[in-house]
Coordinates of C-alpha atoms and ligand atoms in Angstrom, one line a residue:
M1 CA 6.3 8.7 27.0
K2 CA 2.8 7.3 26.7
I3 CA 3.3 5.2 29.8
S4 CA 4.6 8.1 31.9
L5 CA 1.7 10.3 30.7
F6 CA -0.7 7.6 31.7
F7 CA 0.9 7.4 35.1
A8 CA 0.8 11.1 35.6
F9 CA -2.8 11.2 34.7
N10 CA -3.6 8.4 37.1
A11 CA -1.7 10.1 39.8
L12 CA -3.7 13.2 39.2
M13 CA -7.0 11.3 39.5
L14 CA -5.8 9.7 42.7
L15 CA -4.9 13.1 44.1
Q16 CA -8.4 14.4 43.1
V17 CA -10.1 11.5 44.9
C18 CA -8.0 12.1 48.0
I19 CA -8.9 15.7 48.0
L20 CA -12.6 14.9 47.6
V21 CA -12.5 12.4 50.4
F22 CA -10.7 14.8 52.6
A23 CA -13.2 17.6 51.8
Q24 CA -16.0 15.2 52.5
A25 CA -14.5 14.2 55.9
R26 CA -14.3 17.8 56.9
F27 CA -18.1 18.2 56.5
S28 CA -18.9 16.3 59.6
N29 CA -21.4 16.8 62.4
E30 CA -19.0 19.5 63.4
T31 CA -20.1 21.4 60.3
D32 CA -23.7 20.9 61.2
M33 CA -23.1 22.2 64.6
Q34 CA -21.3 25.3 63.3
A35 CA -24.2 25.9 60.9
L36 CA -26.8 25.7 63.6
L37 CA -24.9 27.9 65.9
E38 CA -24.6 30.4 63.1
F39 CA -28.3 30.1 62.5
K40 CA -28.9 30.7 66.2
S41 CA -26.7 33.8 66.2
Q42 CA -29.0 35.4 63.5
V43 CA -32.0 34.9 65.7
T44 CA -33.0 38.1 67.5
E45 CA -31.3 38.2 70.9
N46 CA -34.3 38.0 73.1
K47 CA -35.7 35.0 71.3
R48 CA -32.5 32.9 71.7
E49 CA -33.7 31.5 75.0
V50 CA -35.7 29.0 73.1
L51 CA -32.6 27.6 71.6
A52 CA -30.7 27.4 74.9
S53 CA -29.9 23.7 74.4
W54 CA -28.0 24.7 71.2
N55 CA -24.7 24.9 73.0
H56 CA -21.3 23.3 72.8
S57 CA -21.6 21.2 75.9
F58 CA -24.8 19.5 74.8
P59 CA -24.8 16.7 72.2
L60 CA -25.9 18.0 68.8
C61 CA -28.5 15.3 68.2
H62 CA -30.3 16.2 71.4
W63 CA -30.7 19.9 70.6
I64 CA -34.2 21.1 70.6
G65 CA -36.0 20.8 67.2
I66 CA -33.2 18.6 65.8
T67 CA -33.5 15.1 64.4
C68 CA -30.4 13.1 63.4
G69 CA -30.0 10.3 61.0
R70 CA -29.7 6.9 62.7
K71 CA -26.4 5.8 61.1
Q72 CA -24.3 9.0 61.0
E73 CA -24.9 11.7 63.6
R74 CA -25.9 14.2 61.1
V75 CA -28.8 16.6 61.2
T76 CA -31.7 15.3 58.9
S77 CA -34.5 17.4 60.1
L78 CA -35.0 20.8 61.7
D79 CA -38.4 21.6 63.1
L80 CA -38.7 25.1 64.5
G81 CA -42.4 25.5 63.6
G82 CA -44.3 27.8 66.0
F83 CA -41.2 28.8 68.0
K84 CA -42.1 32.5 67.5
L85 CA -38.5 33.2 66.5
S86 CA -37.6 36.4 64.8
G87 CA -34.5 37.7 63.1
S88 CA -33.2 36.4 59.8
I89 CA -32.7 32.9 58.4
S90 CA -29.0 32.3 58.1
P91 CA -27.9 30.8 54.8
S92 CA -25.6 28.6 56.9
I93 CA -28.6 26.2 56.9
G94 CA -27.4 25.3 53.4
N95 CA -24.4 23.7 55.1
L96 CA -26.6 21.0 56.7
S97 CA -25.8 18.6 53.9
F98 CA -28.0 15.8 55.3
L99 CA -31.0 17.9 56.0
R100 CA -34.2 16.4 54.4
S101 CA -36.9 18.4 56.1
L102 CA -37.1 21.9 57.5
N103 CA -40.0 23.6 59.2
L104 CA -39.6 27.2 59.9
G105 CA -43.4 27.9 59.7
D106 CA -45.2 30.2 62.0
N107 CA -42.2 32.3 63.0
S108 CA -41.4 35.9 62.5
F109 CA -38.3 35.8 60.4
Q110 CA -38.0 38.9 58.4
S111 CA -36.1 40.1 55.5
N112 CA -33.3 42.4 56.2
I113 CA -32.2 43.7 52.8
P114 CA -29.8 45.3 52.0
Q115 CA -27.7 43.0 54.2
E116 CA -26.2 40.4 52.1
F117 CA -28.3 37.2 52.5
E118 CA -30.6 37.9 55.2
G119 CA -34.2 37.8 54.3
S120 CA -33.8 35.9 51.1
V121 CA -34.4 32.1 51.5
P122 CA -31.5 30.0 50.1
T123 CA -32.4 27.9 47.1
K124 CA -29.8 25.2 47.6
G125 CA -29.8 22.0 49.5
V126 CA -33.1 21.3 51.4
F127 CA -34.4 24.6 50.1
Q128 CA -34.6 23.2 46.6
N129 CA -37.8 21.2 47.5
G130 CA -40.6 23.4 48.5
T131 CA -42.7 20.5 49.8
T132 CA -40.1 19.5 52.4
V133 CA -39.7 23.1 53.7
S134 CA -42.3 25.1 55.5
V135 CA -41.8 28.8 55.9
F136 CA -45.4 29.9 56.0
G137 CA -46.2 32.7 58.4
N138 CA -42.9 34.5 57.9
E139 CA -44.4 37.7 56.4
N140 CA -41.2 39.4 55.5
L141 CA -39.3 36.5 53.7
C142 CA -38.7 36.6 50.1
G143 CA -37.1 34.5 47.4
G144 CA -36.8 30.7 47.7
V145 CA -38.2 28.3 45.2
I146 CA -41.6 28.8 43.6
E147 CA -43.4 26.3 45.8
M148 CA -42.7 28.4 48.9
Q149 CA -44.9 31.0 47.4
L150 CA -42.8 33.9 48.8
K151 CA -42.5 37.2 47.1
P152 CA -39.4 37.6 45.0
C153 CA -36.5 39.5 46.6
I154 CA -35.5 42.8 45.1
E155 CA -32.5 42.0 43.0
S156 CA -29.4 43.7 44.3
P157 CA -26.1 43.1 42.5
R158 CA -24.7 41.2 45.4
Q159 CA -27.7 39.0 45.8
K160 CA -26.0 36.1 44.2
K161 CA -25.4 33.2 46.5
P162 CA -21.7 32.6 46.9
F163 CA -20.3 29.2 46.2
S164 CA -20.1 27.0 49.3
L165 CA -16.7 25.9 50.5
G166 CA -17.2 22.5 49.0
E167 CA -18.1 24.0 45.6
K168 CA -15.2 26.3 45.8
V169 CA -12.8 23.5 46.7
A170 CA -14.1 21.3 43.9
V171 CA -14.0 24.1 41.3
G172 CA -10.6 25.2 42.4
V173 CA -9.2 21.7 42.4
G174 CA -10.8 20.9 39.1
V175 CA -9.3 24.0 37.5
A176 CA -5.9 23.3 39.0
L177 CA -6.1 19.7 37.8
L178 CA -7.1 20.8 34.4
F179 CA -4.1 23.2 34.2
L180 CA -1.8 20.5 35.5
F181 CA -3.1 18.0 33.0
I182 CA -2.7 20.5 30.2
I183 CA 0.9 21.4 31.3
V184 CA 1.9 17.7 31.6
A185 CA 0.3 16.9 28.3
S186 CA 1.8 19.7 26.4
L187 CA 5.2 19.0 28.0
S188 CA 5.1 15.5 26.9
W189 CA 3.9 16.5 23.4
F190 CA 6.7 19.0 23.2
K191 CA 9.2 16.4 24.3
K192 CA 7.8 13.9 21.8
K193 CA 8.1 16.5 19.1
N194 CA 11.8 16.8 19.8
D195 CA 12.2 13.1 20.2
K196 CA 15.1 12.8 17.9
I197 CA 17.1 9.7 17.9
S198 CA 20.5 9.8 19.5
Y199 CA 23.9 8.9 18.2
E200 CA 24.2 6.0 20.6
E201 CA 20.9 4.5 19.4
L202 CA 22.1 4.6 15.8
Y203 CA 25.5 3.3 16.8
N204 CA 23.9 0.3 18.4
A205 CA 21.4 -0.2 15.6
T206 CA 24.2 -0.5 13.0
S207 CA 26.7 -2.4 15.2
G208 CA 28.9 0.6 15.4
F209 CA 28.5 1.7 11.7
S210 CA 30.3 -1.5 10.8
S211 CA 31.4 -2.0 7.2
S212 CA 29.4 -5.2 7.1
N213 CA 26.3 -3.0 7.4
L214 CA 27.3 -0.5 4.8
I215 CA 24.9 -0.8 1.9
G216 CA 25.8 2.2 -0.1
S217 CA 28.0 5.3 -0.4
G218 CA 27.0 8.5 -2.0
N219 CA 28.4 11.9 -2.6
F220 CA 27.1 13.3 0.6
S221 CA 26.6 10.3 2.7
D222 CA 27.1 6.6 3.6
V223 CA 24.1 4.4 4.1
F224 CA 24.0 1.6 6.7
K225 CA 21.5 -1.0 7.3
G226 CA 20.3 -1.2 10.9
L227 CA 17.9 -2.7 13.4
L228 CA 16.2 0.0 15.3
G229 CA 14.5 0.0 18.7
L230 CA 12.9 -2.8 20.7
E231 CA 10.8 -3.9 17.7
E232 CA 14.1 -4.3 15.7
K233 CA 12.7 -2.4 12.7
L234 CA 14.9 -2.7 9.7
V235 CA 16.0 0.8 8.6
A236 CA 18.5 2.5 6.3
V237 CA 20.6 5.0 8.2
K238 CA 22.1 7.7 6.0
V239 CA 25.0 9.4 7.6
L240 CA 25.7 12.8 6.1
N241 CA 29.3 13.7 5.8
L242 CA 29.8 17.3 4.7
L243 CA 28.2 19.3 7.4
K244 CA 29.8 22.0 9.3
H245 CA 29.5 23.2 12.9
G246 CA 26.5 25.3 14.0
A247 CA 24.1 24.0 11.5
T248 CA 22.2 21.8 14.0
K249 CA 19.2 24.1 14.3
S250 CA 18.6 24.7 10.7
F251 CA 19.2 21.1 9.9
I252 CA 16.4 20.0 12.3
A253 CA 14.1 22.8 11.1
E254 CA 14.6 21.7 7.5
C255 CA 14.1 18.1 8.3
E256 CA 10.9 18.9 10.0
S257 CA 9.6 20.5 6.8
F258 CA 10.6 17.4 4.9
K259 CA 8.8 15.2 7.3
G260 CA 5.6 16.6 5.9
I261 CA 6.5 15.4 2.4
R262 CA 4.8 12.1 1.8
H263 CA 4.2 10.2 -1.3
R264 CA 4.0 6.5 -1.9
N265 CA 7.0 6.7 -4.3
L266 CA 9.2 8.6 -1.9
A267 CA 11.3 6.7 0.6
K268 CA 9.8 7.3 4.0
L269 CA 11.9 9.4 6.4
I270 CA 11.4 7.9 9.8
T271 CA 13.4 10.2 11.9
V272 CA 16.6 12.3 12.0
C273 CA 19.6 12.5 14.2
S274 CA 21.5 15.6 14.9
S275 CA 24.0 15.3 17.8
L276 CA 27.6 14.7 18.5
D277 CA 29.5 11.5 17.8
S278 CA 31.8 9.7 20.3
Q279 CA 34.6 12.1 19.3
G280 CA 32.5 15.1 19.9
N281 CA 32.1 16.0 16.2
D282 CA 28.8 17.0 14.7
F283 CA 26.9 14.1 13.5
R284 CA 23.9 14.1 11.2
A285 CA 21.9 11.2 10.0
L286 CA 18.6 10.5 8.3
V287 CA 16.7 7.3 9.1
Y288 CA 14.7 5.8 6.3
E289 CA 12.5 2.8 5.9
F290 CA 14.6 -0.1 4.6
M291 CA 14.0 -1.3 1.1
P292 CA 14.5 -5.0 0.8
K293 CA 15.0 -5.2 -3.0
G294 CA 17.9 -2.7 -3.0
S295 CA 18.4 0.1 -5.5
L296 CA 17.7 0.2 -9.2
D297 CA 21.3 0.3 -10.2
M298 CA 21.9 -3.2 -8.8
W299 CA 19.2 -4.4 -11.2
L300 CA 20.4 -2.5 -14.2
Q301 CA 24.1 -3.1 -14.0
P302 CA 24.5 -6.2 -11.9
E303 CA 28.0 -6.9 -13.2
D304 CA 29.2 -3.6 -11.7
L305 CA 28.6 -4.7 -8.2
E306 CA 29.5 -8.4 -8.0
S307 CA 29.1 -8.3 -4.2
A308 CA 25.7 -6.6 -4.4
N309 CA 22.4 -8.5 -4.1
N310 CA 22.5 -11.2 -6.7
H311 CA 19.1 -10.8 -8.2
S312 CA 18.4 -14.0 -9.9
R313 CA 16.7 -12.3 -12.8
S314 CA 16.5 -9.0 -14.6
L315 CA 13.5 -6.7 -14.7
T316 CA 10.8 -7.3 -17.2
F317 CA 9.7 -4.5 -19.5
A318 CA 6.5 -4.1 -17.7
E319 CA 8.3 -3.8 -14.4
K320 CA 10.6 -1.2 -15.9
V321 CA 7.7 0.8 -17.1
N322 CA 6.1 0.6 -13.7
I323 CA 9.3 1.8 -12.0
A324 CA 9.6 4.7 -14.5
I325 CA 6.1 5.7 -13.7
D326 CA 6.8 5.5 -10.0
V327 CA 9.9 7.7 -10.2
A328 CA 8.1 10.2 -12.5
S329 CA 5.2 10.4 -10.0
A330 CA 7.5 11.0 -7.1
L331 CA 9.2 13.8 -9.0
E332 CA 5.8 15.3 -10.2
Y333 CA 4.8 15.4 -6.5
L334 CA 8.0 17.1 -5.5
H335 CA 7.8 19.6 -8.4
V336 CA 4.2 20.3 -8.6
Y337 CA 2.3 19.3 -5.5
C338 CA 4.6 20.3 -2.7
H339 CA 3.6 23.8 -1.5
D340 CA 7.2 24.7 -2.0
P341 CA 8.6 23.0 -5.1
V342 CA 11.5 20.7 -4.1
A343 CA 14.3 19.8 -6.6
H344 CA 15.8 16.4 -5.9
C345 CA 19.1 17.2 -7.7
D346 CA 20.5 13.8 -7.6
I347 CA 18.2 11.5 -9.6
K348 CA 20.1 8.3 -10.6
P349 CA 19.5 4.6 -10.3
S350 CA 21.2 4.2 -7.0
N351 CA 18.7 6.7 -5.5
V352 CA 15.7 4.7 -6.7
L353 CA 15.0 2.0 -4.1
L354 CA 12.7 -1.0 -4.6
D355 CA 10.5 -2.6 -2.0
D356 CA 9.2 -6.1 -1.9
D357 CA 6.8 -5.8 -4.8
L358 CA 9.3 -3.7 -6.8
T359 CA 7.5 -0.5 -6.2
A360 CA 10.1 2.3 -6.6
H361 CA 10.8 4.8 -3.9
V362 CA 12.9 7.8 -4.6
S363 CA 15.3 8.4 -1.8
D364 CA 17.3 11.5 -0.8
F365 CA 14.5 13.8 -2.0
G366 CA 15.2 17.3 -1.1
L367 CA 18.5 16.4 0.4
A368 CA 20.3 18.6 -2.1
R369 CA 18.1 21.6 -1.3
L370 CA 18.5 20.8 2.4
L371 CA 22.3 20.8 2.1
Y372 CA 22.3 23.8 -0.2
N373 CA 20.1 25.9 2.0
F374 CA 22.3 25.8 5.0
D375 CA 25.7 25.5 3.5
E376 CA 25.6 26.9 0.0
K377 CA 29.4 27.2 -0.4
T378 CA 30.3 23.8 0.7
F379 CA 27.5 22.4 -1.3
L380 CA 28.4 24.1 -4.5
N381 CA 32.1 23.0 -4.1
Q382 CA 31.1 19.5 -3.6
F383 CA 28.5 19.6 -6.2
S384 CA 30.7 21.0 -9.0
S385 CA 33.9 19.1 -8.3
A386 CA 34.2 15.9 -6.3
G387 CA 30.6 15.6 -5.6
V388 CA 29.2 15.4 -9.0
R389 CA 31.8 13.0 -10.4
G390 CA 29.8 10.0 -9.3
T391 CA 26.7 11.2 -11.0
I392 CA 28.2 12.8 -14.0
G393 CA 26.0 11.9 -16.9
Y394 CA 22.9 12.4 -14.8
A395 CA 23.5 16.0 -13.8
A396 CA 22.0 18.5 -16.1
P397 CA 24.5 20.4 -18.2
E398 CA 23.6 23.8 -16.7
Y399 CA 24.7 22.5 -13.3
G400 CA 28.2 22.3 -14.6
M401 CA 28.0 26.0 -15.3
G402 CA 27.1 26.7 -11.7
S403 CA 23.3 26.9 -11.9
K404 CA 21.4 26.5 -8.8
P405 CA 19.4 23.2 -8.3
S406 CA 16.2 23.4 -10.3
I407 CA 13.2 21.2 -11.1
Q408 CA 14.3 21.3 -14.8
G409 CA 17.6 19.7 -13.7
D410 CA 15.6 16.8 -12.2
V411 CA 13.7 16.4 -15.5
Y412 CA 17.0 16.0 -17.3
S413 CA 18.3 13.4 -14.8
F414 CA 15.0 11.5 -15.1
G415 CA 15.3 11.5 -18.9
V416 CA 18.8 10.0 -18.6
L417 CA 17.6 7.4 -16.1
L418 CA 14.7 6.5 -18.5
L419 CA 17.0 6.1 -21.4
E420 CA 19.5 4.0 -19.4
M421 CA 16.7 1.7 -18.2
F422 CA 15.4 1.0 -21.7
T423 CA 18.6 1.2 -23.8
G424 CA 20.7 -0.8 -21.4
K425 CA 23.5 1.8 -21.8
K426 CA 24.9 3.8 -19.0
P427 CA 25.3 7.5 -19.5
T428 CA 29.0 7.1 -18.5
D429 CA 29.6 4.5 -21.2
N430 CA 33.1 4.7 -22.7
S431 CA 31.7 5.3 -26.2
F432 CA 30.2 8.6 -25.1
G433 CA 32.3 11.8 -25.1
G434 CA 32.4 15.3 -26.4
G435 CA 28.9 16.2 -27.6
Y436 CA 27.9 12.6 -28.0
N437 CA 25.8 11.3 -25.1
L438 CA 23.1 8.9 -24.3
H439 CA 20.5 11.4 -25.5
G440 CA 22.2 11.6 -28.9
Y441 CA 22.7 7.9 -29.1
T442 CA 19.1 7.1 -28.5
K443 CA 18.0 9.7 -31.0
S444 CA 20.2 8.1 -33.7
V445 CA 19.0 4.6 -32.9
L446 CA 15.4 5.8 -33.3
S447 CA 16.0 7.7 -36.5
C448 CA 17.8 4.7 -38.0
S449 CA 14.9 2.4 -37.2
T450 CA 12.3 4.7 -38.7
S451 CA 14.4 5.6 -41.8
R452 CA 14.4 1.9 -42.7
G453 CA 10.7 2.2 -43.3
G454 CA 9.5 -0.7 -41.2
R455 CA 9.0 -0.3 -37.5
T456 CA 10.1 -3.8 -36.7
M457 CA 13.5 -2.7 -35.3
V458 CA 12.0 -1.0 -32.3
D459 CA 8.7 -1.8 -30.8
E460 CA 6.1 1.0 -30.9
W461 CA 5.9 1.1 -27.1
L462 CA 9.6 1.3 -26.7
R463 CA 9.9 4.1 -29.2
L464 CA 7.3 6.0 -27.3
V465 CA 9.1 5.5 -24.0
L466 CA 12.4 6.5 -25.4
E467 CA 10.9 9.6 -26.9
V468 CA 9.8 10.6 -23.5
G469 CA 13.3 10.1 -22.3
I470 CA 14.7 12.2 -25.2
K471 CA 12.2 15.0 -24.5
C472 CA 13.2 15.1 -20.9
S473 CA 17.0 15.1 -21.5
E474 CA 17.1 18.0 -23.9
E475 CA 20.1 20.2 -23.4
Y476 CA 18.3 23.4 -22.7
P477 CA 16.0 23.5 -19.7
R478 CA 13.2 25.3 -21.6
D479 CA 13.0 22.5 -24.2
R480 CA 12.4 19.8 -21.6
M481 CA 9.1 18.2 -21.0
G482 CA 7.4 18.9 -17.6
M483 CA 7.2 16.1 -15.1
A484 CA 3.4 16.0 -15.1
E485 CA 3.4 15.5 -18.9
A486 CA 6.0 12.7 -18.6
V487 CA 3.8 10.9 -16.1
R488 CA 0.8 11.2 -18.4
E489 CA 2.7 9.9 -21.4
L490 CA 4.1 6.9 -19.5
V491 CA 0.8 6.0 -18.0
S492 CA -0.9 6.1 -21.3
I493 CA 1.8 3.9 -22.8
K494 CA 1.4 1.4 -20.0
S495 CA -2.4 1.2 -20.4
K496 CA -2.1 0.8 -24.1
F497 CA 0.6 -1.8 -24.3
F498 CA 0.8 -3.5 -20.9
T499 CA -2.6 -4.6 -19.8
S500 CA -1.4 -6.5 -16.7
S501 CA -1.2 -4.4 -13.6
R502 CA 1.9 -4.8 -11.4
Ligands
NAG1 C1 -26.5 23.4 77.4 O1 -27.8 22.8 77.2 C2 -28.2 22.0 78.3 C3 -29.6 21.4 77.9 O2 -30.6 22.3 77.7 C4 -28.3 22.8 79.6 O3 -28.7 22.0 80.7 C5 -27.0 23.5 79.9 O4 -27.1 24.3 81.0 C6 -26.5 24.3 78.7 N1 -25.2 24.8 78.9 C7 -24.8 26.1 78.7 C8 -23.4 26.4 79.0 O5 -25.7 26.9 78.3
NAG2 C1 -20.0 13.9 66.1 O1 -20.1 12.4 65.9 C2 -19.2 11.7 66.7 C3 -19.3 10.2 66.3 O2 -19.8 10.0 65.1 C4 -19.5 12.0 68.2 O3 -18.6 11.2 69.0 C5 -19.4 13.4 68.5 O4 -19.8 13.7 69.8 C6 -20.3 14.2 67.5 N1 -20.2 15.6 67.7 C7 -21.2 16.4 68.1 C8 -20.8 17.9 68.3 O5 -22.3 16.0 68.3
NAG3 C1 -20.4 26.4 55.6 O1 -19.4 25.8 56.4 C2 -18.1 26.3 56.1 C3 -17.1 25.4 56.9 O2 -17.5 25.2 58.1 C4 -18.0 27.8 56.5 O3 -16.8 28.3 56.2 C5 -19.1 28.5 55.7 O4 -19.1 29.8 56.0 C6 -20.4 27.9 55.9 N1 -21.4 28.5 55.0 C7 -22.4 29.3 55.4 C8 -23.3 29.8 54.3 O5 -22.5 29.5 56.6
NAG4 C1 -39.6 16.7 47.4 O1 -39.8 15.9 48.5 C2 -40.9 15.0 48.4 C3 -40.9 14.3 49.8 O2 -39.7 13.8 50.2 C4 -40.6 14.1 47.3 O3 -41.7 13.1 47.2 C5 -40.5 14.9 46.0 O4 -40.2 14.0 44.9 C6 -39.4 15.9 46.1 N1 -39.3 16.7 45.0 C7 -38.2 17.0 44.4 C8 -38.3 17.9 43.2 O5 -37.1 16.6 44.8

């Protein structure tokens, strides 16, 4: 698009040059002749005899009173001093574009106001320089530049000099070009704005959505690894799979609003695709930056996914604290700093992605709201039955009772995630059931360790981290900690107990 814009701009410049050259060519000695004949016609009839040689059949440069330049046959000097001419000075003299000297002195030109220009001396061209123009002895002239020492003309509304043809052409062309440029630029901008990626591009990028490129499956989507574009950028393509017909427009509109959401701990949404697949079905996909270190669940429960990335080591406590702070910061941003609070609704380890230096990026942010907004019914069906099964344990209890997505629900999921990271137990562990869950388990572990008096069982820092997890995963939304407070707590724990930065 840039290239074609550049080309269009150059073409316009070329056009402009051509027009200027053309316009210049038209102002030839022919123009000079026209101007002088026009001048002659303004001279009083009985005085025209003097200018008899000013006729079509006689070469211009030999007309009386005329001097031409040596190179081009253009009029450079007009000397009519003492010719006793009368009448009015035609402004057509202004068309003598090579005129350098003009002597109209000792004549009887007179002003003829109210006729349009007659009488007032032009101020353009040669008339600009009073020292090269002589008009003395023309009692009735007015105007001109100060050096001519003529009386000022009486201003009449139509006194203004019109633009010469050249000026008109230049201004007209300039304005036209400006408009053209604006149109081209805005068209290209508009096109760029709607520059969504196509199904074919994603198909090629992921080798036809091949299973070898499948890197994850979620409730609402499958995620493929892909190489996009000429620069072969590594991306994660999330193909949504529950959308209905006719949602294209709202999907795009919603995605646009999510594009404005930016935080270092949120996976970066590169582009979106909304089109038809090869069978003509609606196809929706979100393209994210690829995260080379995979998702958090692969690090926490490596035995679950034997085929998944074999990380040679597990995370250190300091790394875990950093990741917890990253996730909390991302949620704080979504909950507090977005102009329109966004609930993530699906916080769980598999939605926390790690980049090369193990910085965590929350993915799928706002996806739940996005889906919810344009297909509430389908969303709630999915969410409360099949959809939520995979993330049971992370979903807040009120969601099971049909509550809408909320930021308090995210806090609950974050609390569970935090407890899982630091207790090493999954919320879906077989030992949990009924009212007994990870939250209750952690509480009992902590109370045991403190009731024994000594604090040796659980390190101080770990107790503080787990307490944050407990306060976040309270059963009732109103009892839960806010995300901003959780961030503050975790950061203070980090600075107190883990001096090393990441
Ligand atoms: C044109 O000017 C020349 C030179 O003064 C003169 O000889 C000739 O008769 C003029 N022709 C006409 C048609 O006036
Ligand atoms: C204009 O100039 C050309 C050559 O530059 C010349 O042949 C032609 O006669 C000129 N026209 C007049 C009216 O003098
Ligand atoms: C200057 O020349 C152009 C083209 O020959 C003509 O249309 C215009 O009227 C001339 N200007 C004046 C002030 O005579
Ligand atoms: C006017 O013309 C004279 C003689 O050609 C020149 O010396 C002077 O600089 C010109 N003044 C302006 C303002 O152009």
